[in-house]
XYZ file of C-alpha atoms in Angstrom:
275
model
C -42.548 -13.948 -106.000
C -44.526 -17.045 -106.239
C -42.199 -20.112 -108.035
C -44.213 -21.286 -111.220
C -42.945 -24.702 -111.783
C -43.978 -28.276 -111.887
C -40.282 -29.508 -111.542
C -38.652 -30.252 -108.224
C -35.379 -29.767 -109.195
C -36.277 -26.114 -109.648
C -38.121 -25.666 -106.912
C -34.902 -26.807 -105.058
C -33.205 -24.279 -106.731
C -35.115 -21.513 -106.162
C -34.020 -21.826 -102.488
C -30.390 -20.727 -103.344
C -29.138 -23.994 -101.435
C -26.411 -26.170 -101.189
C -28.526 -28.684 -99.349
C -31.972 -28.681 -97.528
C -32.777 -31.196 -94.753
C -35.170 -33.676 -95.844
C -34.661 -33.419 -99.952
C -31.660 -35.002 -101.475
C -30.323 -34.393 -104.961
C -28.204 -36.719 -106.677
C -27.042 -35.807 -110.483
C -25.472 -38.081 -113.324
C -25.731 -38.497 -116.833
C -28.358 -35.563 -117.456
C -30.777 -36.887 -115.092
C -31.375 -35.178 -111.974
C -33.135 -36.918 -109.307
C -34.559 -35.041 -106.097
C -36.066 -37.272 -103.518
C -38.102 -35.576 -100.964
C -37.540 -37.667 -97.877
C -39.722 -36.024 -95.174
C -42.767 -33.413 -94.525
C -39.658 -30.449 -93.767
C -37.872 -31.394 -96.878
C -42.250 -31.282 -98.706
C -42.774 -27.892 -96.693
C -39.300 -26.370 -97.713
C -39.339 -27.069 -101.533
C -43.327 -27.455 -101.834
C -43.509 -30.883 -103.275
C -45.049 -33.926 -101.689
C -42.478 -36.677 -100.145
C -41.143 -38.935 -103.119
C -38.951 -39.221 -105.276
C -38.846 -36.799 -108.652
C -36.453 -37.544 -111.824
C -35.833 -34.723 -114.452
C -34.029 -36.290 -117.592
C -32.531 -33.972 -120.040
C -33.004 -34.923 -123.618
C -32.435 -33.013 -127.259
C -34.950 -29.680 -127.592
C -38.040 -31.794 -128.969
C -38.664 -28.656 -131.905
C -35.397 -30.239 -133.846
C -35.972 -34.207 -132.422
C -36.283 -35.968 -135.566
C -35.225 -39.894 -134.558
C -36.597 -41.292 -131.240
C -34.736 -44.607 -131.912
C -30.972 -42.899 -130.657
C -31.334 -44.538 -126.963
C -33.920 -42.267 -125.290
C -36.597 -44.823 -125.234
C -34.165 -46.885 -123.425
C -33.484 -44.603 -120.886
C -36.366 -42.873 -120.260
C -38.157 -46.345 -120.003
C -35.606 -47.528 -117.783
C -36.523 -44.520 -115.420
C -39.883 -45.149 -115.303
C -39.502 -48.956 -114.893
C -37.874 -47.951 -111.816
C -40.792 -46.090 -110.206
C -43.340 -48.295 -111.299
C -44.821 -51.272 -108.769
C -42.275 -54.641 -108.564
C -45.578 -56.673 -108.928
C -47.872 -55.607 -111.645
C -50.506 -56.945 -113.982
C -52.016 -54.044 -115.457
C -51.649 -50.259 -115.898
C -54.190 -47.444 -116.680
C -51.935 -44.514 -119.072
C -54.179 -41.817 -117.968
C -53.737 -38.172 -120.329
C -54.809 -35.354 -119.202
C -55.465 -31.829 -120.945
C -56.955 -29.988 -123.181
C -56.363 -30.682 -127.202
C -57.868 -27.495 -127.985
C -54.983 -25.652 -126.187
C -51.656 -26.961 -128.049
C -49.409 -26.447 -125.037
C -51.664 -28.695 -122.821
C -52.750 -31.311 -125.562
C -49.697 -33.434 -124.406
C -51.830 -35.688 -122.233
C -54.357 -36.624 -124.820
C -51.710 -36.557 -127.714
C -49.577 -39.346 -125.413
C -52.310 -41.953 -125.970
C -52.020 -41.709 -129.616
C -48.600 -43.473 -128.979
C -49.724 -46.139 -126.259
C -50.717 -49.474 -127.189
C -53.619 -50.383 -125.578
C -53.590 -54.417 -124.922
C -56.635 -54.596 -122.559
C -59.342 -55.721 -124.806
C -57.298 -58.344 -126.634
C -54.674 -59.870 -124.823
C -56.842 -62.845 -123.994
C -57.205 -63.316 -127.781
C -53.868 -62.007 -128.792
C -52.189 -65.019 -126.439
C -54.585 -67.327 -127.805
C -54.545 -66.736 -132.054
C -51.211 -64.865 -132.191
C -48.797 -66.451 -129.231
C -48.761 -62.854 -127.785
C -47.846 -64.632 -124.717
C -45.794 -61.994 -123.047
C -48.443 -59.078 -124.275
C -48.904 -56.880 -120.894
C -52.193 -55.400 -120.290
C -52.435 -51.472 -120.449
C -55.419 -49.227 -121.271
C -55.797 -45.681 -122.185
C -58.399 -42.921 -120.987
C -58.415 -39.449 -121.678
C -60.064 -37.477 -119.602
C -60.955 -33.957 -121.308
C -60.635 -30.786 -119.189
C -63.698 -29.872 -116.325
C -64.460 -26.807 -118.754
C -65.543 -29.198 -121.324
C -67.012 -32.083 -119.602
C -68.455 -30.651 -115.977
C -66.061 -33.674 -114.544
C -62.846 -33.045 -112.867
C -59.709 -35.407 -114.589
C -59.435 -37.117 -111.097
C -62.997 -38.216 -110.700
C -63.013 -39.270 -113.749
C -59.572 -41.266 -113.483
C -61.215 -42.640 -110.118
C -64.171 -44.194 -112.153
C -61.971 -45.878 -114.366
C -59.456 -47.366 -111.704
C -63.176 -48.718 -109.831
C -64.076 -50.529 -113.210
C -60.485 -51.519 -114.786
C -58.415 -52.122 -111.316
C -55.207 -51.303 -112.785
C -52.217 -52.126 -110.961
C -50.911 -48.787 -111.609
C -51.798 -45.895 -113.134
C -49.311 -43.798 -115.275
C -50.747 -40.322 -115.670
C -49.103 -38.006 -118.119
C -49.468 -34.004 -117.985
C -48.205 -30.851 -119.660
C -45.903 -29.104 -117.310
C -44.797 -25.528 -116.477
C -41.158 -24.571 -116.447
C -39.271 -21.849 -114.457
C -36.633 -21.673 -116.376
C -36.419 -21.123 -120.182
C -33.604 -23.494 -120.869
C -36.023 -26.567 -119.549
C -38.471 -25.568 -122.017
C -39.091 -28.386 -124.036
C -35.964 -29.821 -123.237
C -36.571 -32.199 -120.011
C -38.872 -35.105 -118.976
C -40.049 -35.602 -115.036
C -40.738 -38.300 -113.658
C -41.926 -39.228 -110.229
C -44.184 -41.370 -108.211
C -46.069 -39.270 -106.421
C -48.779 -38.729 -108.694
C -50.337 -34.905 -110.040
C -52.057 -32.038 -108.996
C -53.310 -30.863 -112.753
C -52.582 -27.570 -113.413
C -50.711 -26.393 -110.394
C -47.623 -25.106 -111.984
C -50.008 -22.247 -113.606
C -51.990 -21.659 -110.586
C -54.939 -23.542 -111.406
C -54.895 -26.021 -108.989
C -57.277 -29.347 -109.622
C -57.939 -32.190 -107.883
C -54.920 -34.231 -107.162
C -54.489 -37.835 -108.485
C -51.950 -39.753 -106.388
C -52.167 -43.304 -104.683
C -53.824 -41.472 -102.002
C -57.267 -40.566 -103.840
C -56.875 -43.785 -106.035
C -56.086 -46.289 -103.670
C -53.146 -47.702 -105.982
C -49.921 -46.710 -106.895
C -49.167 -43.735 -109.520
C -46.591 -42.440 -111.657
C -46.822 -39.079 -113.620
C -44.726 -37.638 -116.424
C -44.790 -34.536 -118.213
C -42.769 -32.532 -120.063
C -42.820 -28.398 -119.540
C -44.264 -26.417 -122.410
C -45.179 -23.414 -120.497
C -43.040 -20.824 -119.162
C -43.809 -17.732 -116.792
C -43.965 -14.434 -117.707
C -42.790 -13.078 -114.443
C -39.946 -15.399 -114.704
C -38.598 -13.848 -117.980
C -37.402 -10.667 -115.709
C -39.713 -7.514 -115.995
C -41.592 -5.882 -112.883
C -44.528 -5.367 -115.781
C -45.004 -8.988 -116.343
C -47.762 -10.863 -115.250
C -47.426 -13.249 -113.321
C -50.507 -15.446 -114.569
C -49.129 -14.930 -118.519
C -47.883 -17.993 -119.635
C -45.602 -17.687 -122.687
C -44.750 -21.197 -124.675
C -42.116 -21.883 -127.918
C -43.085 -20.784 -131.257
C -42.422 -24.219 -132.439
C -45.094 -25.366 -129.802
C -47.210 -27.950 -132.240
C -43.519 -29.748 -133.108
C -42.591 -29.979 -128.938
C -46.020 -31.810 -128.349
C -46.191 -34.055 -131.419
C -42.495 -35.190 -130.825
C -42.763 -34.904 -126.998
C -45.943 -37.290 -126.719
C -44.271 -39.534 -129.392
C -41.384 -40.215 -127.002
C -43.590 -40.544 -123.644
C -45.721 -43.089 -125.372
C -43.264 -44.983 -127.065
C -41.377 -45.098 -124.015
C -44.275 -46.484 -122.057
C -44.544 -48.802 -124.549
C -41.058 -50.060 -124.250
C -41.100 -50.462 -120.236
C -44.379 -52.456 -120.500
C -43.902 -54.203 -123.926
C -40.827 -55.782 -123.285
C -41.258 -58.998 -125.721
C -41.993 -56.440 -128.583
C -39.081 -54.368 -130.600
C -39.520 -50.834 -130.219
C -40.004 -50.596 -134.452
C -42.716 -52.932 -134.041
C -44.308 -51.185 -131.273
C -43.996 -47.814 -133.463
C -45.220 -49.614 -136.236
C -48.411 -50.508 -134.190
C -49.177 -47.368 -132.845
C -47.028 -44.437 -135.302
């Protein structure tokens, strides 16, 4: 049966392995990190070559205070995968906010401060001097708009020139106790939608032309994987508490990009900007 699942550490699992040459796995502290280090370790586990980090955090339908160390961490993760050198990043969000379960994209740049259009004149009336420059598209779904998310994310790197681009997703999970209850994080960029068998065009360094780091957070689950020879393998089946796990899961992907790339700002006075 076909593996339904954006995360690499399950796809690793689903191999019933110790160890696989070309991936390595390395676990401490709740976060999992599963670096595929060659096209036999990419063929074996089917995820491109780099590196993917699953963090566990609290189930985001009972999260009720962000400020308990998570925005430290997670940011810490992503700081890690982003560029050494940097002047600018694009927070790309993609989905749909029509469908709930894939509205985390679009929900994400609620939560991200975009500095583009006045950090000239932030530095220059307020003393913003360490203000980094981000900005924020949302792309819509091809349904909607005729476009696909990666042309569209293409246009915007041609006119902004980010130094990076940090695209955020909905995920799908294998496995019922992920639901909700991870982030992933990696730096090899997105194929929208491939977890549900949808795939879309893929937005990685390699259609951009600079580097890119996705995160996501699985909201979906598999029917087939629920155990059943009568489920379908193209239902999807997501929590009850769905609306709670986006609001509070965007909340905490945008307020930890915030923290990575707003260093000179608290995080309550980043939430108090954008919450």
């Amino acid at each position: 049966m076909e593996n339904r699942t954006d995360l690499a550490v399950e796809s690793f699992e689903s191999k019933n392995k110790t160890s696989i040459d070309g991936v390595k796995v390395e676990e401490q502290n709740g976060i999992t990190t599963v670096t595929v280090m060659n096209e036999n370790g990419a063929s074996a586990i089917g995820k491109p070559v780099g590196k993917y980090i699953t963090c566990e955090v609290p189930s985001f339908v009972t999260d009720t205070d962000i400020f308990d160390g998570r925005l430290d961490k997670i940011s810490s993760i992503l700081r890690t995968l982003l560029p050494a050198e940097m002047n600018s990043v694009l927070v790309a969000g993609i989905g749909n906010l029509n469908i709930t379960a894939d509205a985390l994209g679009p929900k994400v740049n609620n939560y991200v401060l975009a500095t583009r259009h006045i950090i000239e004149r932030g530095q220059k009336n307020f003393g913003l001097d360490g203000l980094f420059s981000v900005a924020t598209v949302t792309t819509g779904v091809l349904g909607d708009t005729g476009i696909e998310s990666a042309e569209i994310v293409k246009g915007v790197v041609s006119c902004v020139q980010p130094s990076c681009v940090i695209v955020v997703d909905a995920l799908a999970a294998s496995s019922a106790q992920r639901l909700a209850t991870t982030v992933q994080l990696s730096d090899v960029g997105i194929s929208p939608g491939s977890g549900v068998g949808n795939h879309r065009h893929e937005i990685s360094q390699n259609t951009l032309g600079v580097p890119v780091v996705s995160m996501g957070i699985p909201t979906v689950l598999s029917a087939s994987a629920m155990g059943g020879e009568n489920n379908d393998k193209n239902m999807f089946v997501t929590p009850r508490e769905i609306d709670r796990v986006i609001e509070h899961g965007s909340k905490l992907i945008g307020m930890s990009i915030n923290t990575c790339l707003q260093s000179g700002i608290s995080q309550r006075d980043l939430f108090s900007l954008v919450g």
